[in-house]
Tab-separated table of C-alpha atoms and ligand atoms in Angstrom:
chain	number	residue	atom	x	y	z
C	24	MET	CA	-18.802	-17.295	-1.018
C	25	ALA	CA	-17.036	-16.454	2.406
C	26	VAL	CA	-13.454	-15.426	1.760
C	27	ALA	CA	-11.965	-17.268	4.786
C	28	ASP	CA	-13.349	-20.664	3.737
C	29	ARG	CA	-10.271	-21.899	1.640
C	30	PRO	CA	-6.799	-21.119	1.131
C	31	ILE	CA	-5.815	-18.677	-1.712
C	32	LEU	CA	-3.391	-20.206	-4.100
C	33	ALA	CA	-1.446	-16.920	-4.766
C	34	GLY	CA	-0.808	-16.615	-1.033
C	35	MET	CA	0.634	-20.161	-0.487
C	36	THR	CA	4.331	-20.739	0.388
C	37	PRO	CA	6.340	-23.590	-1.253
C	38	ASP	CA	5.962	-25.648	2.059
C	39	GLU	CA	2.101	-25.080	1.856
C	40	LEU	CA	2.002	-25.988	-1.607
C	41	LYS	CA	3.967	-29.145	-1.070
C	42	ALA	CA	1.692	-30.185	1.677
C	43	PHE	CA	-1.283	-29.539	-0.617
C	44	VAL	CA	-0.077	-31.636	-3.538
C	45	VAL	CA	1.162	-34.435	-1.452
C	46	SER	CA	-2.040	-34.831	0.509
C	47	HIS	CA	-3.827	-35.092	-2.802
C	48	GLY	CA	-1.757	-37.866	-3.912
C	49	HIS	CA	0.669	-35.964	-6.349
C	50	PRO	CA	4.519	-35.931	-6.222
C	51	ALA	CA	6.175	-33.272	-4.244
C	52	TYR	CA	7.965	-31.834	-7.300
C	53	ARG	CA	4.656	-30.525	-8.478
C	54	ALA	CA	4.706	-27.792	-5.837
C	55	THR	CA	7.815	-26.313	-7.287
C	56	GLN	CA	6.162	-26.260	-10.713
C	57	ILE	CA	3.100	-24.460	-9.172
C	58	ASN	CA	5.295	-22.189	-7.411
C	59	ASP	CA	7.100	-21.305	-10.701
C	60	TRP	CA	3.867	-20.452	-12.441
C	61	LEU	CA	2.928	-18.093	-9.719
C	62	CYS	CA	6.207	-16.407	-9.037
C	63	ARG	CA	8.090	-16.580	-12.487
C	64	ARG	CA	5.283	-16.329	-14.946
C	65	PHE	CA	2.717	-14.521	-12.763
C	66	GLN	CA	-0.172	-16.983	-13.525
C	67	MET	CA	-2.674	-17.735	-10.849
C	68	VAL	CA	-5.243	-19.679	-13.127
C	69	PRO	CA	-4.602	-23.528	-12.660
C	70	ASP	CA	-6.074	-24.139	-16.107
C	71	ALA	CA	-3.185	-22.230	-17.714
C	72	MET	CA	-0.460	-24.351	-15.815
C	73	LYS	CA	0.103	-26.538	-18.793
C	74	ASN	CA	2.676	-28.783	-17.385
C	75	LEU	CA	0.442	-29.988	-14.588
C	76	PRO	CA	-1.823	-33.040	-14.970
C	77	SER	CA	-5.439	-32.133	-15.346
C	78	ALA	CA	-6.411	-34.014	-12.019
C	79	LEU	CA	-3.935	-31.664	-10.135
C	80	ARG	CA	-5.257	-28.593	-11.996
C	81	GLN	CA	-8.884	-29.790	-10.901
C	82	ASP	CA	-7.618	-30.206	-7.295
C	83	LEU	CA	-6.370	-26.662	-7.251
C	84	GLN	CA	-9.453	-25.277	-8.793
C	85	SER	CA	-11.976	-26.950	-6.726
C	86	GLU	CA	-10.259	-26.669	-3.263
C	87	LEU	CA	-8.476	-23.265	-3.327
C	88	HIS	CA	-9.463	-19.817	-4.414
C	89	ALA	CA	-7.529	-19.582	-7.592
C	90	PRO	CA	-7.947	-16.737	-8.056
C	91	SER	CA	-10.033	-15.203	-5.305
C	92	SER	CA	-10.337	-11.762	-7.094
C	93	ARG	CA	-11.206	-10.524	-10.499
C	94	ILE	CA	-10.800	-7.018	-12.229
C	95	ILE	CA	-14.178	-5.370	-12.452
C	96	ARG	CA	-12.876	-2.044	-13.942
C	97	ARG	CA	-9.786	-0.645	-15.245
C	98	ALA	CA	-9.448	3.087	-15.275
C	99	ASP	CA	-6.767	5.264	-16.920
C	100	ALA	CA	-5.923	8.615	-15.499
C	101	GLY	CA	-4.529	9.741	-18.733
C	102	ASP	CA	-0.793	10.215	-17.684
C	103	GLY	CA	-0.102	6.440	-17.720
C	104	THR	CA	-1.299	5.783	-14.303
C	105	GLY	CA	-3.846	2.966	-14.198
C	106	LYS	CA	-6.187	1.902	-11.552
C	107	LEU	CA	-7.602	-1.549	-11.077
C	108	LEU	CA	-10.847	-2.117	-9.241
C	109	LEU	CA	-10.888	-5.704	-7.902
C	110	SER	CA	-13.830	-7.575	-6.716
C	111	LEU	CA	-13.018	-10.162	-3.863
C	112	ALA	CA	-14.524	-13.451	-3.221
C	113	ASP	CA	-17.124	-12.016	-0.855
C	114	ASP	CA	-17.887	-9.113	-3.309
C	115	GLU	CA	-15.921	-6.456	-1.441
C	116	VAL	CA	-14.069	-4.177	-3.688
C	117	ILE	CA	-10.568	-2.907	-3.381
C	118	GLU	CA	-8.180	-0.924	-5.790
C	119	MET	CA	-4.598	-1.015	-6.791
C	120	VAL	CA	-2.628	1.366	-8.982
C	121	THR	CA	-0.023	1.048	-11.563
C	122	ILE	CA	2.271	4.100	-11.816
C	123	PRO	CA	4.916	4.217	-14.728
C	124	ALA	CA	7.611	6.989	-14.407
C	125	GLY	CA	10.372	6.912	-17.016
C	126	ASP	CA	11.365	3.215	-17.301
C	127	ARG	CA	10.495	2.511	-13.632
C	128	LEU	CA	7.012	1.064	-12.707
C	129	THR	CA	5.651	1.414	-9.346
C	130	PHE	CA	2.595	-0.548	-7.878
C	131	CYS	CA	0.473	0.878	-5.079
C	132	LEU	CA	-1.247	-1.877	-2.973
C	133	SER	CA	-4.150	-1.988	-0.596
C	134	THR	CA	-3.973	-3.880	2.673
C	135	GLN	CA	-7.476	-3.714	4.075
C	136	VAL	CA	-11.046	-3.191	2.715
C	137	GLY	CA	-11.810	0.152	4.065
C	138	CYS	CA	-9.771	1.642	7.180
C	139	PRO	CA	-10.191	1.824	10.751
C	140	VAL	CA	-8.057	4.773	11.287
C	141	ARG	CA	-10.628	7.040	9.573
C	142	CYS	CA	-8.530	10.209	8.884
C	143	ARG	CA	-11.074	12.875	8.293
C	144	PHE	CA	-9.663	13.946	4.776
C	145	CYS	CA	-9.325	10.374	3.369
C	146	ALA	CA	-11.949	8.500	1.242
C	147	SER	CA	-10.566	5.176	2.235
C	148	GLY	CA	-11.496	5.670	6.059
C	149	ALA	CA	-14.908	7.163	5.398
C	150	ASP	CA	-16.896	4.004	6.101
C	151	GLY	CA	-14.247	2.606	8.604
C	152	LEU	CA	-12.918	-0.979	8.369
C	153	LYS	CA	-14.933	-3.693	6.658
C	154	ARG	CA	-12.079	-6.486	6.900
C	155	ASN	CA	-8.374	-7.177	6.642
C	156	LEU	CA	-7.003	-8.462	3.425
C	157	ARG	CA	-5.462	-11.853	3.315
C	158	CYS	CA	-1.802	-12.435	2.178
C	159	GLY	CA	-3.110	-13.988	-0.932
C	160	GLU	CA	-5.310	-11.271	-1.653
C	161	ILE	CA	-2.677	-8.733	-1.600
C	162	LEU	CA	-0.423	-10.969	-3.723
C	163	GLU	CA	-3.274	-11.227	-6.213
C	164	GLU	CA	-3.338	-7.259	-6.524
C	165	TYR	CA	0.324	-7.535	-7.407
C	166	LEU	CA	-0.312	-10.348	-10.101
C	167	HIS	CA	-3.381	-8.508	-11.495
C	168	GLY	CA	-1.155	-5.416	-11.743
C	169	ILE	CA	1.678	-7.396	-13.510
C	170	ALA	CA	-0.891	-8.689	-15.976
C	171	ALA	CA	-2.324	-5.181	-16.723
C	172	ALA	CA	1.054	-3.581	-16.979
C	173	GLY	CA	2.874	-6.365	-18.747
C	174	LYS	CA	5.912	-6.623	-16.435
C	175	GLN	CA	7.014	-6.909	-12.797
C	176	PRO	CA	7.234	-3.408	-11.003
C	177	GLU	CA	10.552	-2.019	-9.921
C	178	ASN	CA	8.952	-0.388	-6.888
C	179	LEU	CA	6.239	-1.236	-4.618
C	180	VAL	CA	4.371	1.122	-2.101
C	181	PHE	CA	1.760	-0.015	0.274
C	182	MET	CA	-0.245	3.341	0.087
C	183	GLY	CA	-3.456	2.200	-1.192
C	184	ILE	CA	-6.590	1.457	0.956
C	185	GLY	CA	-6.052	0.466	4.621
C	186	GLU	CA	-3.602	0.767	7.315
C	187	GLY	CA	-1.107	-1.998	6.619
C	188	LEU	CA	0.452	-2.087	10.187
C	189	LEU	CA	-3.076	-2.810	11.531
C	190	ASN	CA	-3.029	-5.892	9.406
C	191	ILE	CA	0.613	-6.687	10.214
C	192	GLY	CA	0.381	-10.519	10.151
C	193	GLU	CA	-0.863	-10.687	6.524
C	194	LEU	CA	1.235	-7.735	5.481
C	195	LEU	CA	4.361	-9.502	6.842
C	196	LYS	CA	3.549	-12.636	5.070
C	197	SER	CA	3.207	-10.891	1.902
C	198	LEU	CA	6.353	-8.978	2.309
C	199	ASP	CA	8.048	-12.296	2.699
C	200	ARG	CA	6.729	-13.951	-0.480
C	201	LEU	CA	7.404	-10.617	-2.407
C	202	THR	CA	11.121	-10.591	-1.329
C	203	SER	CA	11.968	-14.323	-0.902
C	204	PRO	CA	14.152	-15.724	-3.614
C	205	ALA	CA	11.786	-18.579	-4.008
C	206	GLY	CA	8.998	-16.045	-4.207
C	207	PHE	CA	8.810	-12.931	-6.300
C	208	GLY	CA	12.502	-11.948	-5.390
C	209	MET	CA	12.081	-8.303	-4.963
C	210	SER	CA	14.686	-6.222	-2.990
C	211	PRO	CA	13.246	-4.989	0.310
C	212	ARG	CA	14.719	-1.585	-0.523
C	213	ARG	CA	12.177	-1.310	-3.477
C	214	ILE	CA	9.309	-1.685	-0.998
C	215	THR	CA	7.747	1.056	1.053
C	216	VAL	CA	5.280	0.515	3.799
C	217	SER	CA	3.182	3.604	4.670
C	218	THR	CA	1.537	4.089	8.058
C	219	SER	CA	-0.534	6.552	9.741
C	220	GLY	CA	1.883	6.301	12.692
C	221	ILE	CA	0.869	3.062	14.346
C	222	VAL	CA	3.725	2.824	16.808
C	223	PRO	CA	3.486	-1.015	17.910
C	224	GLY	CA	3.184	-1.858	14.228
C	225	ILE	CA	6.373	0.333	13.567
C	226	ARG	CA	8.270	-1.759	16.209
C	227	GLN	CA	6.923	-4.996	14.623
C	228	LEU	CA	8.148	-4.100	11.173
C	229	ALA	CA	11.545	-3.151	12.569
C	230	ALA	CA	11.855	-6.403	14.381
C	231	VAL	CA	12.039	-8.236	11.237
C	232	LYS	CA	15.250	-6.343	10.191
C	233	ARG	CA	14.692	-6.229	6.483
C	234	GLU	CA	15.370	-3.116	4.580
C	235	TYR	CA	11.897	-1.941	3.908
C	236	ASN	CA	11.499	1.716	3.672
C	237	LEU	CA	8.997	3.194	6.145
C	238	ALA	CA	6.953	6.338	5.334
C	239	ILE	CA	4.966	7.708	8.301
C	240	SER	CA	1.897	10.070	7.491
C	241	LEU	CA	2.678	12.738	10.068
C	242	HIS	CA	0.484	15.523	8.564
C	243	ALA	CA	1.097	17.851	11.648
C	244	VAL	CA	3.860	18.860	13.875
C	245	ASN	CA	1.916	18.646	17.049
C	246	ASP	CA	-0.915	16.564	18.534
C	247	ARG	CA	-3.370	19.515	18.583
C	248	ILE	CA	-3.361	19.720	14.694
C	249	ARG	CA	-3.025	16.153	14.325
C	250	ALA	CA	-6.043	15.435	16.354
C	251	GLU	CA	-8.190	17.679	13.975
C	252	LEU	CA	-7.267	15.181	11.312
C	253	ILE	CA	-7.095	11.670	12.859
C	254	PRO	CA	-9.687	10.560	15.429
C	255	ASP	CA	-8.462	9.472	18.795
C	256	ALA	CA	-9.020	5.783	18.542
C	257	CYS	CA	-5.939	4.932	16.227
C	258	ARG	CA	-3.868	8.050	16.778
C	259	TYR	CA	-0.527	7.905	18.643
C	260	PRO	CA	1.283	10.918	20.023
C	261	VAL	CA	3.677	12.736	17.766
C	262	GLN	CA	6.575	12.367	20.241
C	263	GLU	CA	6.049	8.419	20.304
C	264	ILE	CA	5.921	8.342	16.584
C	265	LEU	CA	9.108	10.204	16.254
C	266	ARG	CA	10.822	7.877	18.843
C	267	ALA	CA	9.683	4.928	16.898
C	268	ALA	CA	10.885	6.485	13.717
C	269	ASP	CA	14.399	6.915	15.249
C	270	GLU	CA	14.289	3.215	16.481
C	271	TYR	CA	13.309	2.111	12.937
C	272	ARG	CA	16.125	4.016	11.325
C	273	GLU	CA	18.761	2.709	13.761
C	274	THR	CA	17.582	-0.868	13.787
C	275	VAL	CA	16.883	-1.242	9.916
C	276	GLY	CA	19.455	1.316	8.691
C	277	ARG	CA	17.045	3.058	6.274
C	278	MET	CA	16.040	6.804	6.367
C	279	VAL	CA	12.304	7.255	7.167
C	280	THR	CA	10.035	9.503	5.257
C	281	PHE	CA	7.418	11.698	6.878
C	282	GLU	CA	4.481	12.194	4.463
C	283	TYR	CA	2.632	15.522	4.905
C	284	THR	CA	-0.572	15.949	3.225
C	285	LEU	CA	-1.077	19.705	2.965
C	286	LEU	CA	-4.480	20.933	3.736
C	287	ASP	CA	-5.494	24.585	3.266
C	288	GLY	CA	-5.770	26.648	6.411
C	289	ILE	CA	-5.026	23.592	8.581
C	290	ASN	CA	-1.394	22.518	8.559
C	291	ASP	CA	0.143	24.711	5.988
C	292	SER	CA	1.394	27.847	8.071
C	293	ARG	CA	4.934	29.110	7.821
C	294	ALA	CA	5.520	28.047	11.550
C	295	ASP	CA	4.433	24.602	10.752
C	296	ALA	CA	6.854	24.421	7.859
C	297	ALA	CA	9.713	25.681	10.021
C	298	GLU	CA	8.935	23.034	12.704
C	299	LEU	CA	8.705	20.313	10.152
C	300	GLY	CA	12.102	21.327	8.693
C	301	ARG	CA	13.691	21.068	12.214
C	302	LEU	CA	12.050	17.683	12.761
C	303	SER	CA	13.390	16.431	9.363
C	304	ARG	CA	16.823	17.598	10.370
C	305	ARG	CA	16.700	16.094	13.963
C	306	HIS	CA	15.241	12.753	12.980
C	307	HIS	CA	17.243	12.542	9.702
C	308	ALA	CA	13.965	12.000	7.771
C	309	LYS	CA	12.902	13.093	4.328
C	310	ILE	CA	9.696	15.095	4.077
C	311	ASN	CA	7.182	14.206	1.313
C	312	LEU	CA	4.769	16.966	0.656
C	313	ILE	CA	1.432	15.586	-0.860
C	314	PRO	CA	-0.822	18.325	-2.086
C	315	PHE	CA	-4.226	17.291	-1.056
C	316	ASN	CA	-6.501	15.769	-3.745
C	317	GLU	CA	-9.856	17.287	-3.221
C	318	THR	CA	-12.598	14.549	-2.586
C	319	GLY	CA	-15.577	16.653	-1.652
C	320	ASN	CA	-15.251	16.382	1.899
C	321	GLY	CA	-14.638	19.902	2.776
C	322	PHE	CA	-10.829	19.965	2.934
C	323	ARG	CA	-8.927	21.925	0.257
C	324	ARG	CA	-5.550	21.957	-1.407
C	325	PRO	CA	-3.470	25.031	-0.691
C	326	SER	CA	-2.394	27.266	-3.653
C	327	ARG	CA	0.651	26.383	-5.575
C	328	ARG	CA	2.350	29.328	-4.127
C	329	THR	CA	1.742	28.265	-0.517
C	330	ILE	CA	2.844	24.812	-1.406
C	331	ASP	CA	6.035	26.086	-2.881
C	332	GLU	CA	6.655	28.610	0.125
C	333	PHE	CA	6.058	25.751	2.445
C	334	ALA	CA	8.618	23.572	0.854
C	335	ALA	CA	11.105	26.502	0.779
C	336	GLU	CA	10.721	27.184	4.549
C	337	ILE	CA	11.392	23.491	5.421
C	338	GLU	CA	14.613	23.827	3.523
C	339	ARG	CA	15.447	26.986	5.164
C	340	ASN	CA	15.195	25.208	8.501
C	341	GLY	CA	17.584	22.354	7.278
C	342	GLY	CA	15.105	19.789	6.250
C	343	HIS	CA	15.168	17.581	3.142
C	344	VAL	CA	11.952	17.905	1.182
C	345	THR	CA	10.213	16.695	-1.933
C	346	VAL	CA	6.713	17.607	-3.277
C	347	ARG	CA	4.788	14.606	-4.677
C	348	ARG	CA	4.351	15.110	-8.420
C	349	GLU	CA	0.712	14.822	-9.501
C	350	ARG	CA	0.072	11.337	-10.618
C	351	GLY	CA	-3.388	10.136	-11.662
C	352	SER	CA	-4.637	13.604	-11.360
C	353	GLY	CA	-8.212	14.407	-11.385
C	354	GLU	CA	-11.178	13.613	-9.011
C	355	ASN	CA	-10.328	9.888	-8.628
C	356	ALA	CA	-6.534	10.110	-7.897
C	357	ALA	CA	-6.606	9.882	-4.210
C	358	CYS	CA	-6.651	6.472	-2.498
C	359	GLY	CA	-9.965	4.920	-2.014
C	360	GLN	CA	-11.712	7.240	-4.308
C	361	LEU	CA	-12.472	4.975	-7.005
C	362	ARG	CA	-13.721	2.279	-4.515
C	363	ARG	CA	-16.117	4.823	-2.995
C	364	GLN	CA	-17.181	5.803	-6.500
C	365	HIS	CA	-18.051	2.178	-7.225
C	366	ALA	CA	-20.395	2.169	-4.233
C	367	ALA	CA	-21.979	5.411	-5.662
C	368	PRO	CA	-21.435	5.285	-9.366
C	369	ASP	CA	-23.188	8.563	-10.036
C	370	ASN	CA	-19.882	10.448	-9.752
C	371	ALA	CA	-18.156	8.578	-12.572
C	372	GLY	CA	-15.298	10.507	-14.075
C	373	LEU	CA	-12.644	8.304	-15.425
C	374	SER	CA	-12.155	6.830	-18.598
C	375	ASP	CA	-12.511	2.901	-18.737
C	376	ASN	CA	-10.550	0.857	-20.983
H	14	SAH	N1	-2.871	4.102	5.828
H	14	SAH	C1	-1.509	4.464	5.372
H	14	SAH	C2	-1.300	4.293	3.961
H	14	SAH	C3	-2.491	4.582	2.980
H	14	SAH	S1	-2.843	6.297	2.726
H	14	SAH	C4	-1.263	5.857	5.636
H	14	SAH	O1	-2.056	6.671	6.048
H	14	SAH	O2	-0.056	6.408	5.548
H	14	SAH	C5	-1.464	6.896	1.970
H	14	SAH	C6	-1.454	8.327	1.829
H	14	SAH	O3	-2.328	8.974	1.079
H	14	SAH	C7	-1.289	8.998	3.300
H	14	SAH	O4	-0.240	9.731	3.478
H	14	SAH	C8	-2.595	9.803	3.239
H	14	SAH	O5	-2.517	10.931	4.032
H	14	SAH	C9	-2.640	10.147	1.789
H	14	SAH	N2	-4.016	10.506	1.301
H	14	SAH	C10	-5.181	9.951	1.548
H	14	SAH	N3	-6.155	10.725	0.961
H	14	SAH	C11	-5.730	11.693	0.286
H	14	SAH	C12	-6.034	12.851	-0.541
H	14	SAH	N4	-7.367	13.069	-0.709
H	14	SAH	N5	-5.155	13.622	-1.069
H	14	SAH	C13	-3.818	13.273	-0.861
H	14	SAH	N6	-3.412	12.380	-0.072
H	14	SAH	C14	-4.130	11.604	0.538
H	15	SF4	FE1	-6.566	4.934	6.680
H	15	SF4	FE2	-4.307	6.009	5.598
H	15	SF4	FE3	-6.825	6.888	4.804
H	15	SF4	FE4	-5.916	7.498	7.316
H	15	SF4	S1	-4.893	8.199	5.339
H	15	SF4	S2	-7.870	6.746	6.760
H	15	SF4	S3	-4.673	5.515	7.820
H	15	SF4	S4	-5.735	4.877	4.474
């Protein structure tokens, strides 16, 4: 079934729900009831919406995708981190991750099927972009995550498959539903959008003037090293990215994070660390070092000692740095890996449950 052929219930706004119920001959207040099922009780299956008449449940079921996706695999990384592999209406596959830490739960969501940026070290971009996700599909990731984890997350990061700022229309719609009081009611300060540095997208996100956290995957302090990692087509110059980061901080009033995936022998020199420390200070940005998760594509993770020295050198140069703690460690931890494994199931390595 083509995915674009009908609306997705989970992505509909109260106004769209109202238009739907009224046009099908039901009273307008039914839209509020449906919205409550979605956003208060996290239910996206019409048959479970017990206070609706069966004729309306029938209409929702037959004319909308409700839901459009289903869980085809649930994998546990052993440290509490859970991955859900979701099959979409057109049989494309994406993943979302649930990450508990203390009493805080974080969800990591995908924004596209594949990724057009095609960073050379990343499993998500290996086959390029298949298609954008629709707002309803992004919200279904969230709802499947709640069903799996048993509660709403405290934090949300858009760091799964895809480049969200190249699907900005649907991303903004889903951010709106996630944060609106009539929607899921999350605070924008608890949501982080990660981007490979898509400058026009950073400006569009700033223009909505909500306090979303912005994480920019810098990975390199200059264009020469960056070009080794990110192909030309979707790569912006470092200086333009830094300018857009400053504008974001000034417009939105939130500190920006620079993510830096550490790759052995490529971007892990002492001089790189020193420059990154200076960038962090100059641009009032936090540095988040991500030790590379090896995916069999030739890139390697630096030694523990190199990582520690790299972080220390950033601090010596006035930078503010954190090293990402290993989560979902093992061969399938990095974004997009489970999806690719699904395409080539021979490399299975996670325990299913
Ligand atoms: N497209 C966006 C968001 C998704 S990728 C972006 O690039 O920011 C989220 C983060 O995961 C990026 O910082 C990316 O560099 C990192 N990443 C991808 N593959 C990885 C791997 N194998 N090991 C460690 N980090 C990885
Ligand atoms: Fe796309 Fe981000 Fe992976 Fe680069 S790191 S290919 S931008 S998902």
